[in-house]
């Protein structure tokens, strides 16, 4: 039996999944993630029956990504049975202006993707390090890049432009958009649910540790809240989201913070964590009595609603809203509060349906159909891998 592996290697976690390939169809077989890399790494995985498989590393947090990947593969080998891994698909955060379609990762592509590291300093290096680590372990195994920017590749020109002198745009300082694999999955689900209109004019809200929104019209991205980097837009777990650029000037010129310190502040110490002073995790904040926790949640909701409203001009109205990712799929309180702030657009929720994370949570008569759709970036990657292998196969001599 052939199998495909997907990998999403981040700074503090590595997510993975294994799919069995039979003919053209993929079947989820097992998946999970290594969390808390750098502090106390631990593997949690489940097989298709939902059985939990776990692995704790007895040592300290100093194990490198490479070491953990090697260990993950050794562990996976014991689980494979008669399955043979024929390709690995990677989530690669940045494809820059040129790369959109999934591509086989060779030396030339890796070199080109290295040049995009400054545009995604916290994600791209880990994505590429995982590719290189696996090449060393299994040099003949095809590895395929699937880009998180790809779904936004054909954004209308205006949505890609920053209000800076033109020369910067030509040098690549422009808006790209991220979370594209997640939005691609949402657009596919909407196409199934509403084949004629793909949901019409929709805002998809990916609310996880990273958070963004995408304006989708007729199945295509027409605007999105993350821009040049994955720092823009919504307030997130540890990232600031959109910020007065004057603040950054102040931090550097008046407070004498180095570029490195500003980067760490904006990516790792801001957002829910920074405002609450307690945690970047929405669940923890809900359980806290501290007023700072409540204020962090209030600000998250305020910024989410503000960013959603800012997408309306690109859509010219709103027919649907979709919530996805950790918070979007599981947190009725946050969904209700964001929808309440947007009620002037015609959103009304059914409290009972919202409370049980139903697939449609809007009330009958709501002008905007509100859905909860679990994201599945791994399935999108696996499907791309299969399509690419088929395409390459049909073009080989
Ligand atoms: P990542 O961006 O790392 O993939 P996730 O999509 O897993 O993140 O989202 C993580 C966020 O989702 C955290 O803030 C977490 O608290 C939140 N979350 C997960 N489950 C729930 C839940 N049942 N209720 C509220 N928030 C949740």
Coordinates of C-alpha atoms and ligand atoms in Angstrom, one line a residue:
X1 CA 0.0 0.0 0.0
X2 CA 1.3 3.4 -1.0
X3 CA 1.3 6.3 1.5
X4 CA 1.8 10.0 1.5
X5 CA 3.1 12.0 4.4
X6 CA 2.3 15.7 5.0
X7 CA 4.5 17.9 7.2
X8 CA 3.9 21.4 8.6
X9 CA 7.1 22.3 10.4
X10 CA 6.9 25.5 12.5
X11 CA 9.0 27.1 15.2
X12 CA 7.5 25.3 18.2
X13 CA 5.5 22.5 16.6
X14 CA 5.7 20.0 13.8
X15 CA 2.4 18.8 12.5
X16 CA 2.2 15.6 10.4
X17 CA -0.3 13.2 8.8
X18 CA -0.1 9.9 6.9
X19 CA -2.5 9.1 4.2
X20 CA -3.0 5.8 2.4
X21 CA -3.3 6.1 -1.4
X22 CA -5.4 3.6 -3.2
X23 CA -5.8 4.5 -6.9
X24 CA -6.7 8.2 -6.7
X25 CA -8.3 8.2 -3.3
X26 CA -6.6 9.2 -0.1
X27 CA -7.5 7.8 3.3
X28 CA -6.4 9.5 6.5
X29 CA -4.4 6.9 8.4
X30 CA -2.7 8.7 11.3
X31 CA -1.7 12.2 12.2
X32 CA -0.7 14.5 15.0
X33 CA 1.9 16.9 16.2
X34 CA 5.1 17.4 18.2
X35 CA 4.4 20.3 20.5
X36 CA 6.5 22.5 22.7
X37 CA 9.7 22.1 20.8
X38 CA 12.4 24.0 22.7
X39 CA 10.8 23.5 26.1
X40 CA 9.3 20.1 26.7
X41 CA 8.7 18.4 23.4
X42 CA 5.9 15.8 23.2
X43 CA 4.3 13.9 20.5
X44 CA 0.5 13.4 20.3
X45 CA -1.0 11.5 17.4
X46 CA -4.1 9.6 16.6
X47 CA -4.9 6.9 14.1
X48 CA -8.0 6.8 11.9
X49 CA -9.9 5.0 14.7
X50 CA -9.2 7.9 17.0
X51 CA -6.8 5.9 19.2
X52 CA -4.3 8.2 20.9
X53 CA -0.6 7.5 20.3
X54 CA 1.8 9.4 22.5
X55 CA 5.5 9.8 22.9
X56 CA 7.3 12.0 25.4
X57 CA 11.0 12.7 25.1
X58 CA 12.5 12.1 28.5
X59 CA 15.2 14.8 28.1
X60 CA 15.2 18.5 28.2
X61 CA 13.8 20.9 25.6
X62 CA 17.1 21.2 23.8
X63 CA 16.4 18.6 21.1
X64 CA 16.7 20.2 17.7
X65 CA 14.0 20.1 15.0
X66 CA 16.3 17.8 13.0
X67 CA 16.6 15.4 15.9
X68 CA 12.9 15.4 16.5
X69 CA 12.2 14.8 12.8
X70 CA 14.6 11.9 12.8
X71 CA 12.9 10.5 15.8
X72 CA 9.5 11.0 14.3
X73 CA 10.5 9.1 11.2
X74 CA 12.0 6.3 13.2
X75 CA 8.8 6.1 15.2
X76 CA 6.7 6.3 12.0
X77 CA 8.7 3.5 10.5
X78 CA 7.5 1.2 13.3
X79 CA 3.9 2.2 12.6
X80 CA 4.0 1.7 8.8
X81 CA 3.5 -2.0 8.4
X82 CA 3.2 -2.8 4.7
X83 CA 2.8 0.8 3.7
X84 CA 5.5 2.5 1.6
X85 CA 5.9 6.3 1.8
X86 CA 6.1 7.5 -1.8
X87 CA 6.2 11.3 -1.3
X88 CA 6.2 14.0 1.4
X89 CA 4.2 17.2 1.0
X90 CA 5.3 20.3 3.0
X91 CA 3.4 23.4 4.0
X92 CA 5.8 26.1 2.9
X93 CA 4.7 29.5 4.2
X94 CA 6.0 31.8 1.5
X95 CA 6.1 31.2 -2.2
X96 CA 6.8 34.9 -2.9
X97 CA 5.5 36.4 -6.2
X98 CA 6.6 33.5 -8.4
X99 CA 5.6 30.2 -6.8
X100 CA 2.0 29.3 -6.5
X101 CA 1.4 25.8 -7.9
X102 CA 2.8 22.9 -5.8
X103 CA 6.3 22.0 -6.9
X104 CA 8.9 19.3 -6.5
X105 CA 11.6 20.5 -4.0
X106 CA 15.0 20.4 -5.7
X107 CA 18.2 22.3 -5.0
X108 CA 17.2 25.3 -7.2
X109 CA 13.8 25.6 -5.6
X110 CA 15.3 25.4 -2.1
X111 CA 17.8 28.1 -2.9
X112 CA 15.0 30.3 -4.3
X113 CA 12.9 29.7 -1.2
X114 CA 15.8 30.6 1.0
X115 CA 15.7 34.1 -0.4
X116 CA 12.2 34.5 1.0
X117 CA 13.3 33.8 4.6
X118 CA 13.3 37.6 5.4
X119 CA 9.7 37.8 4.5
X120 CA 8.7 35.0 6.9
X121 CA 11.5 34.8 9.4
X122 CA 9.7 32.7 12.0
X123 CA 8.2 30.1 9.6
X124 CA 10.2 29.7 6.4
X125 CA 13.5 28.7 8.0
X126 CA 11.8 25.8 9.9
X127 CA 9.8 24.7 6.8
X128 CA 13.0 24.5 4.7
X129 CA 15.1 23.0 7.5
X130 CA 12.6 20.1 7.6
X131 CA 12.9 19.5 3.9
X132 CA 16.7 19.4 4.2
X133 CA 16.7 17.2 7.2
X134 CA 14.4 14.7 5.3
X135 CA 16.6 14.9 2.2
X136 CA 19.5 13.8 4.3
X137 CA 17.5 10.9 5.8
X138 CA 15.8 9.8 2.5
X139 CA 17.5 11.4 -0.5
X140 CA 15.4 9.6 -3.1
X141 CA 12.0 10.4 -1.6
X142 CA 10.2 13.1 -3.6
X143 CA 9.3 16.2 -1.5
X144 CA 6.7 18.6 -2.6
X145 CA 6.2 22.2 -1.6
X146 CA 2.6 23.5 -1.1
X147 CA 2.6 27.2 -0.6
X148 CA 0.5 29.1 2.0
X149 CA 0.5 32.1 -0.2
X150 CA -0.8 30.3 -3.3
X151 CA -4.5 30.7 -2.7
X152 CA -3.9 34.5 -2.8
X153 CA -1.6 34.4 -5.8
X154 CA -4.3 35.9 -8.1
X155 CA -5.4 38.6 -5.8
X156 CA -6.7 41.7 -7.6
X157 CA -3.7 44.0 -8.2
X158 CA -5.1 46.6 -5.8
X159 CA -5.2 44.1 -2.9
X160 CA -1.5 43.4 -3.4
X161 CA -0.4 47.0 -3.2
X162 CA 1.0 48.8 -0.1
X163 CA 0.7 52.6 0.0
X164 CA 4.5 53.0 -0.5
X165 CA 6.5 54.3 -3.4
X166 CA 6.1 52.0 -6.4
X167 CA 9.8 50.9 -6.4
X168 CA 9.2 48.9 -3.2
X169 CA 6.3 46.9 -4.8
X170 CA 8.6 46.0 -7.7
X171 CA 11.1 44.7 -5.2
X172 CA 8.5 42.4 -3.7
X173 CA 7.4 44.7 -0.8
X174 CA 3.7 44.0 -1.4
X175 CA 0.8 42.1 0.1
X176 CA 0.8 38.3 -0.3
X177 CA -1.6 36.8 2.2
X178 CA -1.2 33.6 4.2
X179 CA -3.3 30.7 5.6
X180 CA -4.0 29.8 1.9
X181 CA -4.1 26.1 2.4
X182 CA -6.7 26.5 5.0
X183 CA -8.8 28.9 2.8
X184 CA -8.4 26.5 -0.1
X185 CA -10.0 23.8 2.0
X186 CA -12.8 26.2 3.0
X187 CA -13.4 27.2 -0.6
X188 CA -13.6 23.5 -1.6
X189 CA -16.2 22.8 1.2
X190 CA -18.2 25.8 0.1
X191 CA -18.1 24.6 -3.5
X192 CA -19.6 21.3 -2.3
X193 CA -22.2 23.0 -0.2
X194 CA -23.2 25.6 -2.8
X195 CA -21.9 24.5 -6.2
X196 CA -23.4 27.4 -8.2
X197 CA -22.2 30.3 -6.1
X198 CA -19.5 28.8 -3.9
X199 CA -21.1 30.6 -1.0
X200 CA -21.3 34.0 -2.8
X201 CA -19.5 36.8 -1.0
X202 CA -17.8 35.2 2.0
X203 CA -15.5 36.1 4.8
X204 CA -13.5 33.1 6.1
X205 CA -12.0 33.6 9.6
X206 CA -9.1 31.4 10.4
X207 CA -8.8 31.9 14.2
X208 CA -6.0 29.8 15.7
X209 CA -2.7 30.8 17.3
X210 CA -2.1 32.6 14.0
X211 CA -5.3 34.4 12.9
X212 CA -6.4 36.0 9.6
X213 CA -9.5 36.5 7.5
X214 CA -10.0 36.1 3.7
X215 CA -12.6 37.7 1.5
X216 CA -13.7 35.0 -0.9
X217 CA -15.8 35.8 -3.9
X218 CA -17.0 33.0 -6.2
X219 CA -14.3 30.7 -4.6
X220 CA -11.4 33.1 -5.1
X221 CA -9.4 35.2 -2.7
X222 CA -10.1 38.9 -3.4
X223 CA -8.6 40.4 -0.2
X224 CA -7.1 39.1 3.0
X225 CA -5.9 40.6 6.3
X226 CA -2.3 39.2 6.4
X227 CA -0.2 41.1 3.9
X228 CA 3.5 41.3 3.4
X229 CA 4.1 39.1 6.4
X230 CA 2.0 36.9 8.7
X231 CA 2.1 39.8 11.2
X232 CA -0.5 42.0 9.7
X233 CA -4.3 42.0 10.3
X234 CA -5.9 40.4 13.3
X235 CA -4.5 40.4 16.8
X236 CA -3.2 36.9 17.4
X237 CA -1.9 34.6 20.2
X238 CA 1.5 36.2 20.3
X239 CA 1.5 38.5 17.2
X240 CA 0.4 42.1 17.3
X241 CA -1.5 42.2 14.0
X242 CA -2.0 45.6 12.3
X243 CA -0.2 48.3 14.2
X244 CA 0.4 52.0 13.7
X245 CA 3.8 52.0 11.9
X246 CA 4.8 55.0 14.1
X247 CA 4.9 52.6 17.0
X248 CA 7.8 50.7 15.4
X249 CA 9.6 53.9 14.7
X250 CA 9.2 54.9 18.3
X251 CA 10.4 51.6 19.6
X252 CA 13.6 51.9 17.5
X253 CA 14.4 55.6 17.8
X254 CA 13.2 56.5 21.3
X255 CA 13.3 53.2 23.2
X256 CA 16.5 52.1 21.3
X257 CA 15.2 48.6 20.7
X258 CA 17.2 46.7 18.1
X259 CA 15.5 45.2 15.0
X260 CA 15.8 41.8 16.5
X261 CA 14.1 42.9 19.7
X262 CA 11.3 44.5 17.8
X263 CA 10.8 41.4 15.7
X264 CA 10.6 39.2 18.9
X265 CA 8.2 41.7 20.5
X266 CA 5.8 41.8 17.5
X267 CA 5.9 38.0 16.7
X268 CA 6.3 36.4 20.1
X269 CA 5.3 38.7 22.9
X270 CA 2.3 40.7 21.7
X271 CA -1.3 39.8 20.9
X272 CA -3.3 37.9 23.6
X273 CA -0.1 37.1 25.5
X274 CA 1.1 40.7 25.6
X275 CA -2.2 42.3 26.5
X276 CA -3.2 39.7 29.1
X277 CA 0.4 39.3 30.5
X278 CA -0.8 35.7 31.1
X279 CA -1.2 33.5 28.2
X280 CA -1.5 33.3 24.4
X281 CA -4.0 30.5 24.7
X282 CA -7.7 31.5 24.4
X283 CA -8.9 28.6 26.5
X284 CA -6.6 29.7 29.4
X285 CA -7.8 33.3 29.1
X286 CA -11.4 32.2 29.4
X287 CA -10.7 30.5 32.7
X288 CA -8.9 33.5 34.2
X289 CA -10.6 36.0 36.5
X290 CA -7.9 38.6 35.8
X291 CA -9.2 41.8 34.2
X292 CA -6.3 41.8 31.8
X293 CA -7.4 38.5 30.4
X294 CA -10.9 39.9 29.8
X295 CA -9.4 43.0 28.2
X296 CA -7.2 40.8 25.9
X297 CA -10.3 38.9 24.8
X298 CA -12.2 42.1 24.3
X299 CA -9.4 43.5 22.1
X300 CA -9.2 40.3 20.1
X301 CA -12.9 40.5 19.3
X302 CA -12.7 44.3 18.5
X303 CA -9.8 43.8 16.1
X304 CA -11.4 40.7 14.5
X305 CA -14.6 42.6 13.8
X306 CA -12.7 45.6 12.6
X307 CA -10.7 43.5 10.2
X308 CA -13.8 41.7 8.9
X309 CA -15.5 45.1 8.3
X310 CA -12.4 46.2 6.4
X311 CA -12.8 43.3 3.9
X312 CA -16.4 44.3 2.9
X313 CA -15.4 46.9 0.3
X314 CA -13.6 44.1 -1.7
X315 CA -16.7 42.0 -1.6
X316 CA -19.4 44.7 -2.0
X317 CA -21.6 43.0 0.6
X318 CA -21.7 39.8 2.6
X319 CA -23.6 36.5 2.0
X320 CA -21.6 34.2 4.2
X321 CA -19.1 34.0 7.1
X322 CA -17.1 30.9 7.9
X323 CA -15.2 30.2 11.2
X324 CA -12.3 27.8 11.3
X325 CA -9.2 26.7 13.2
X326 CA -8.8 26.2 17.0
X327 CA -10.8 29.2 18.2
X328 CA -13.1 29.5 15.2
X329 CA -14.1 25.8 15.4
X330 CA -14.4 25.5 19.1
X331 CA -15.2 28.8 20.8
X332 CA -18.9 29.8 20.7
X333 CA -18.3 32.8 22.9
X334 CA -15.8 34.4 20.6
X335 CA -17.9 33.6 17.5
X336 CA -21.0 35.1 19.1
X337 CA -19.1 38.3 20.1
X338 CA -17.6 38.8 16.7
X339 CA -20.9 38.2 15.0
X340 CA -22.6 40.6 17.5
X341 CA -20.2 43.3 16.5
X342 CA -21.0 42.7 12.9
X343 CA -24.8 42.4 13.4
X344 CA -25.3 45.6 11.3
X345 CA -24.2 43.5 8.3
X346 CA -27.2 41.2 8.8
X347 CA -25.6 38.4 10.9
X348 CA -27.7 36.8 13.5
X349 CA -26.7 33.6 15.3
X350 CA -28.8 30.7 16.5
X351 CA -27.4 30.5 20.1
X352 CA -28.2 26.8 20.5
X353 CA -26.5 25.8 17.1
X354 CA -23.5 28.1 17.9
X355 CA -23.2 26.5 21.4
X356 CA -22.7 23.0 19.9
X357 CA -20.4 24.1 17.1
X358 CA -22.9 23.1 14.5
X359 CA -22.0 23.4 10.8
X360 CA -24.5 26.2 10.3
X361 CA -24.8 28.5 13.3
X362 CA -26.8 31.5 11.8
X363 CA -30.4 31.9 12.8
X364 CA -33.2 31.3 10.3
X365 CA -33.7 34.6 8.6
X366 CA -30.1 35.8 9.1
X367 CA -29.1 37.7 5.9
X368 CA -25.6 36.2 6.3
X369 CA -25.2 32.4 6.4
X370 CA -22.7 31.7 9.2
X371 CA -20.9 28.3 9.1
X372 CA -18.3 26.4 11.2
X373 CA -16.0 24.4 8.9
X374 CA -13.1 22.5 10.4
X375 CA -9.9 23.3 8.5
X376 CA -7.8 20.5 7.1
X377 CA -4.6 21.9 5.6
X378 CA -3.0 18.4 5.7
X379 CA -5.7 17.0 3.4
X380 CA -5.2 19.9 0.9
X381 CA -1.4 19.2 0.9
X382 CA -1.9 15.4 0.4
X383 CA -4.3 16.0 -2.5
X384 CA -1.8 18.4 -4.2
X385 CA 0.9 15.8 -3.8
X386 CA -1.2 13.1 -5.5
X387 CA -2.1 15.5 -8.3
X388 CA 1.5 16.5 -8.9
X389 CA 2.7 12.9 -8.9
X390 CA 0.0 12.0 -11.4
X391 CA 0.9 14.9 -13.6
X392 CA 4.6 14.1 -13.4
X393 CA 3.9 10.5 -14.2
X394 CA 1.7 11.4 -17.2
X395 CA 4.6 13.6 -18.5
X396 CA 7.5 11.2 -18.0
X397 CA 8.8 9.6 -21.1
Ligands
LIG1 P1 -2.3 26.8 15.3 O1 -2.4 28.1 14.6 O2 -1.1 26.5 16.1 O3 -2.7 25.6 14.4 P2 -4.9 26.1 16.5 O4 -5.7 26.2 15.2 O5 -4.7 24.8 17.1 O6 -3.5 26.9 16.4 O7 -5.6 27.1 17.6 C1 -5.1 27.3 18.8 C2 -6.0 28.2 19.6 O8 -7.3 27.6 19.6 C3 -5.6 28.5 21.0 O9 -5.8 29.8 21.4 C4 -6.6 27.6 21.8 O10 -6.8 28.0 23.1 C5 -7.8 27.7 20.9 N1 -8.7 26.6 21.2 C6 -8.6 25.3 20.9 N2 -9.6 24.6 21.4 C7 -10.4 25.5 22.0 C8 -11.7 25.4 22.6 N3 -12.3 24.2 22.8 N4 -12.2 26.6 23.1 C9 -11.6 27.7 22.9 N5 -10.4 27.9 22.3 C10 -9.9 26.8 21.8

